[in-house]
Short mmCIF file of C-alpha atoms and ligand atoms in Angstrom, two decimals:
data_model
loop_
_atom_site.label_atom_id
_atom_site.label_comp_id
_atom_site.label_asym_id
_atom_site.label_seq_id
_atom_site.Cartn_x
_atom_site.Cartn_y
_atom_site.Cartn_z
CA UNK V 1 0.00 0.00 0.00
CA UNK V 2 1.01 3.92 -0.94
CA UNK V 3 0.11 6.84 0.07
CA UNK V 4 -1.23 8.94 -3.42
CA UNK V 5 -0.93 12.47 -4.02
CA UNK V 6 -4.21 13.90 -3.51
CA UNK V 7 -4.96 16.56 -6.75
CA UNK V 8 -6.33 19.95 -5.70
CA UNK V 9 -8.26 22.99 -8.14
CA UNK V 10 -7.85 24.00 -10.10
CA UNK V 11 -6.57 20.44 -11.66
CA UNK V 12 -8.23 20.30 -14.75
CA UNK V 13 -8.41 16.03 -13.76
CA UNK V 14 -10.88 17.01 -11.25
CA UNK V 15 -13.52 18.17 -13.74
CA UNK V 16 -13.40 15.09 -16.23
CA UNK V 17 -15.47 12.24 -16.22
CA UNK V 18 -15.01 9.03 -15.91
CA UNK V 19 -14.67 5.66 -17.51
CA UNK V 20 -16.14 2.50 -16.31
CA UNK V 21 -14.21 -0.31 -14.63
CA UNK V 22 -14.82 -3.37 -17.09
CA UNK V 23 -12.86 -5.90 -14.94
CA UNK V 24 -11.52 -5.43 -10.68
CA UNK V 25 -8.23 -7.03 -10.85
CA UNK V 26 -4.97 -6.81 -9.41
CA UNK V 27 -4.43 -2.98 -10.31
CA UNK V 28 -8.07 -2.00 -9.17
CA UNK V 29 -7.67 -4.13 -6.08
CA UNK V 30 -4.52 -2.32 -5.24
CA UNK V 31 -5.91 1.42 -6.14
CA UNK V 32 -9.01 0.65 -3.74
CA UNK V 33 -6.20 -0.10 -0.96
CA UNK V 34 -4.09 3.22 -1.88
CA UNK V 35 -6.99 5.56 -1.95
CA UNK V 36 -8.18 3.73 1.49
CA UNK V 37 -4.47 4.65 3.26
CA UNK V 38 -4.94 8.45 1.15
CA UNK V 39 -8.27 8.92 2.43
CA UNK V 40 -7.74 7.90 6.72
CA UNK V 41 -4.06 9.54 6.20
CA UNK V 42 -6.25 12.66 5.23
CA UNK V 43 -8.39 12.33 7.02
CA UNK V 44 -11.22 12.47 5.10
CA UNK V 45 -14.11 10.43 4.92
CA UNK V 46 -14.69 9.79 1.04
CA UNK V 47 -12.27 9.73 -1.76
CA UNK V 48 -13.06 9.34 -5.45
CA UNK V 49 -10.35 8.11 -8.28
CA UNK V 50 -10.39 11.31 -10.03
CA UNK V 51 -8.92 12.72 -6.72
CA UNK V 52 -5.73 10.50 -7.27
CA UNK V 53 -5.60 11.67 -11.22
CA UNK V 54 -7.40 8.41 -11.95
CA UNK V 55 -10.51 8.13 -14.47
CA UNK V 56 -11.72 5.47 -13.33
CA UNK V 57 -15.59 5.08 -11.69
CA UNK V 58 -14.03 3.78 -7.95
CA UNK V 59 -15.04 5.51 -4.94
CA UNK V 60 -13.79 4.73 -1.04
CA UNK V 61 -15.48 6.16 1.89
CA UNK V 62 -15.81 5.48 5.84
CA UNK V 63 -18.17 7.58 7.30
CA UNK V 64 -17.97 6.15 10.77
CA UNK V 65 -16.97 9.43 12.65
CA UNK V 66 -17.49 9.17 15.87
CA UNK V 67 -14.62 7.76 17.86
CA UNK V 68 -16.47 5.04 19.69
CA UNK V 69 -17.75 3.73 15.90
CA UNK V 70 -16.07 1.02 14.14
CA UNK V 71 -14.29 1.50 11.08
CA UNK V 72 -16.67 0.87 8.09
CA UNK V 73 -14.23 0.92 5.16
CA UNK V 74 -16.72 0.72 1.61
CA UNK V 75 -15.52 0.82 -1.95
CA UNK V 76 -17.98 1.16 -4.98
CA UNK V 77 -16.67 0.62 -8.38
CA UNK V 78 -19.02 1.84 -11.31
CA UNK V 79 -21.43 2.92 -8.58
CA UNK V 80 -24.66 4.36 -9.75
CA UNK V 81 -27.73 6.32 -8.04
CA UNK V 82 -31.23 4.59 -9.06
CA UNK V 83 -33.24 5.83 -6.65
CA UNK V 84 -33.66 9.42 -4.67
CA UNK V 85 -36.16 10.73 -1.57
CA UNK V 86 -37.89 13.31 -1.85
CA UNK V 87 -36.81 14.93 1.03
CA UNK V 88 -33.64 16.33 1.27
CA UNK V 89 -30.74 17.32 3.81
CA UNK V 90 -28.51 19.99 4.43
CA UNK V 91 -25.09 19.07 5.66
CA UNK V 92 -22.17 21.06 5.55
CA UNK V 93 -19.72 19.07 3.08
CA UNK V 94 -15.63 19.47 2.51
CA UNK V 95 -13.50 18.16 0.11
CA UNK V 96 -9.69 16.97 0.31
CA UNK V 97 -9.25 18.49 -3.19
CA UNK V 98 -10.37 21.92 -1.73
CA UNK V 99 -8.93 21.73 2.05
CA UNK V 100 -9.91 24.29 4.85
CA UNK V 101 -13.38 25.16 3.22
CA UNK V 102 -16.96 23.93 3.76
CA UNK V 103 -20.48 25.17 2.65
CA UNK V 104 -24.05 23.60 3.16
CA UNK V 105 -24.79 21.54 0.57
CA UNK V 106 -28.60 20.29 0.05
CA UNK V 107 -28.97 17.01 -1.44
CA UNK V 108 -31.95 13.86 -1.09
CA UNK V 109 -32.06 12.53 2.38
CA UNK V 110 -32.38 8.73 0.81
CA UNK V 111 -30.73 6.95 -1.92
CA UNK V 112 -30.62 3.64 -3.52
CA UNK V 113 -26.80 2.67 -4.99
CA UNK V 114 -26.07 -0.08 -7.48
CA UNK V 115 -22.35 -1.06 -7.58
CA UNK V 116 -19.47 -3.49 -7.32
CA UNK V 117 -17.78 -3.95 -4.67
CA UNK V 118 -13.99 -5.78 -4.55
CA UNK V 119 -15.61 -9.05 -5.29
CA UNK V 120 -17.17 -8.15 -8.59
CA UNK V 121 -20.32 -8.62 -6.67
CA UNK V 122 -22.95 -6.48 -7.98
CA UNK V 123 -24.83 -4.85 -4.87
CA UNK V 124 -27.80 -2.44 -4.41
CA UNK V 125 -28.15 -0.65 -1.11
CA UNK V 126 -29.71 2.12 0.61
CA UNK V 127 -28.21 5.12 3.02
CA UNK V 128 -29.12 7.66 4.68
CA UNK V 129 -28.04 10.48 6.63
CA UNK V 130 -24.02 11.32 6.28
CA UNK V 131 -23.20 8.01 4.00
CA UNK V 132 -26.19 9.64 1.85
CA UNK V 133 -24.55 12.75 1.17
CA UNK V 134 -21.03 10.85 1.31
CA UNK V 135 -21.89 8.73 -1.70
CA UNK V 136 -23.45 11.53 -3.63
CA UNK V 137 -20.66 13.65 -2.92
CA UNK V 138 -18.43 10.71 -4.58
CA UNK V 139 -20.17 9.77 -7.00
CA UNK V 140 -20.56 13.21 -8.37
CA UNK V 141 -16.64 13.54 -8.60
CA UNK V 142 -16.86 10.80 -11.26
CA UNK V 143 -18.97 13.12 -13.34
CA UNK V 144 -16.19 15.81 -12.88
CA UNK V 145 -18.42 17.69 -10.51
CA UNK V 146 -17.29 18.90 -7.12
CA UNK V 147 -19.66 20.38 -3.90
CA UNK V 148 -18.82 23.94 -4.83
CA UNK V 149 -20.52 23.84 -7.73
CA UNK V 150 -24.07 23.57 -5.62
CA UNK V 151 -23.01 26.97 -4.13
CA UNK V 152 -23.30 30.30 -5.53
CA UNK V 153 -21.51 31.32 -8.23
CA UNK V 154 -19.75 34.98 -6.45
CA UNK V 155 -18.66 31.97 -3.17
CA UNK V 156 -17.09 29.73 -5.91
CA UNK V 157 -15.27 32.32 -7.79
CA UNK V 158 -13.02 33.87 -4.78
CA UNK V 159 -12.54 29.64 -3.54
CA UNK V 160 -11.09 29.10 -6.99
CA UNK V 161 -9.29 32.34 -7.32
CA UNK V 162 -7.73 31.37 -4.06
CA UNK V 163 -6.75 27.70 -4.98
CA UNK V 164 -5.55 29.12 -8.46
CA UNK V 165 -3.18 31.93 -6.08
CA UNK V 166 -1.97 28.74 -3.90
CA UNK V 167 -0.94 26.89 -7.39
CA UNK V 168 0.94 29.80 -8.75
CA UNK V 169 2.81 30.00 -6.11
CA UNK V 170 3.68 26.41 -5.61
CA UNK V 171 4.96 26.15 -9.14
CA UNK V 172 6.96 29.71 -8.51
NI1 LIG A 201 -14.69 15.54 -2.53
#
């Protein structure tokens, strides 16, 4: 297992979507296990391929917070959304490609997820609560969206003219 370099914006790999995983072998197995030791090395709670600068449809989360929670380590490869509530929920969301800022972010309360997991095994679930907006929040990285695009357009300007300021200066 490795540690992966976690891509911030303005990377242009953080806004292009994805291809499908047609087969979970060695490689994919291995990936899942890197972005696992990226994402609690964060620490973060969800990580998405793109975030590695991989195009692939694999997400990792673990939203078991609390301290007193067990780990509960899930990876979704080619993961899909087939079902939505109608009610919704307000959380306020970050993002390891975008450290040190958060917004409220409204998104459905429910969801049903189709995916693979590491055994090729095609499973359909449903969340709620924080794993809800966890897997949306992934999933939508796959499409090359991030959170900041829910938020207003004058609050996502100055968060991207700041990241753009921090890469200047890291490649000065
Ligand atoms: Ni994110």
């Amino acid at each position: 297992m490795s540690l992966r370099q976690i891509l911030l914006i303005p990377d242009k790999r953080l806004k292009q979507k994805t291809e499908m995983v047609s087969s979970i072998n060695k490689n994919e197995l291995a990936l899942i296990d890197d972005m696992f030791e990226t994402m609690y090395d964060a620490p973060g709670i969800g990580l998405a391929a793109p975030q590695v600068g991989i195009l692939s449809k694999i997400i990792v989360m673990d939203c078991a917070k609390e301290e007193d929670e067990k780990p509960d380590p899930i990876a979704m490869i080619n993961p899909e959304i087939i079902w939505t509530s109608e009610e919704m929920r307000t959380y306020e969301e970050g993002c390891l490609s975008i450290p040190d800022f958060f917004a409220d972010v409204t998104r459905p309360e429910k969801i049903k997820v189709r995916y693979l997991d590491e055994k090729s095994k095609l499973i359909e679930r449903e969340a709620d609560g924080l794993l809800a907006t966890c897997i949306q929040h992934e999933i939508d990285h796959l499409e090359g969206k991030l959170f900041i695009d829910y938020i207003s357009r004058l609050k996502r300007e100055r968060i991207t003219k700041k990241f753009q300021k921090l890469a200047r200066l890291e490649r000065a």
